[in-house]
Amino acid sequence: MARLQPIDLDSYQPLREAVCETLRDAIRKGILEPGERLMEVQLADELGISRTPVREAIRKLEQEGYVIMMPRRGTYVSDVSVHDVKEIFEIRSALESLATGLAARKIEPESIETLQNLLIEIEGYIEKNDIEKIVESDIKFHGLIYQISGNERLVNIINNLKEQTARFRTLSMSYPGRLQETLEEHSEMVEAIANGDVSAARDAAEHHMESAEKTLLKAMLKAKNS
């Protein structure tokens, strides 16, 4: 039975990007499970396309850490271990701290207002317990900080690392108490950025990453034991 919906060939997206987004989303949602072998022919049939864009999409997903290609054995959905999470967050903590510190140094009044409005938006979604919208707003929040930092290479590296744990974002956000913690941590970051306090901004970002890591590890353990 097909688990994937056929690709919309009339989409404005390049075909490879559309395939990549579809497969990425399927992995995040657990439709394609960790350790599952990905067969190009089967995926192409389900998506209603040729094998070439599937092959290209899989190569990109390998770069993002979603799949692993093993010589003479095939391609598999990658699993993310506790060790992987710790390594990823160790690096992300340093990079997020740098980005937030740069943002505090370069912030403009209109960007402060946008960040504050995003906090209000996130708080509203928390009250409604709309996890999907919270995740979207969280991505926008961090994306704006990266943009304000003005360092494109830094942004590219952070985004690549974020993709490696993106499939667990909803799991982490759904953990009891995490939503309110996230809002408070974001508020600390915005306050430090608005004050132009580079040191406080970096500390707030590090605290946010440490808290996010601890919650994700607890959520992964809970999911494994349930």
C-alpha angles and dihedrals in degrees: 000000000000114000098183127071118235115263117258100242090193092061118124089231122096107259094244091053092048091051092046092051092048094050092043091052091048090054093047091051093046094245086123103041131213110273094020116136115238115218114199094209093050093046092047090051093050092047093044096235141103124278096250099075089043090054091048092048092050090053090054092047089052089057089050092050097246095116137024123216113211119195112248091356105070139235123313137184103256123238122221114222130199087256091053092050092050092049093047094048092045089061095037092053091058094044096044088050090052093047093048091047091051090048090054089053095048104032120137126202094251091053091051089055091049092051091048091049090052089054090054089048092051091047090054092052090048090056088053091042088230099162095180093055091043090055091048092050091046090055090049091048095054091039090058092051090052090049092050090050088067095211108121096184090053091050092051093051093048092047091052091052092046091055090059092065099026093105088064096049095098091044090054096044090050092057111113112270096004097110095059091043090052092051092050092047091049090050091054090051093049093048092052092046092048090051091050088236103152096183094049091045092054092047091049092051092049091049090050092052093046091051092046091051094050092049094048092050091050091047092049091051091048092049091048093052097043 
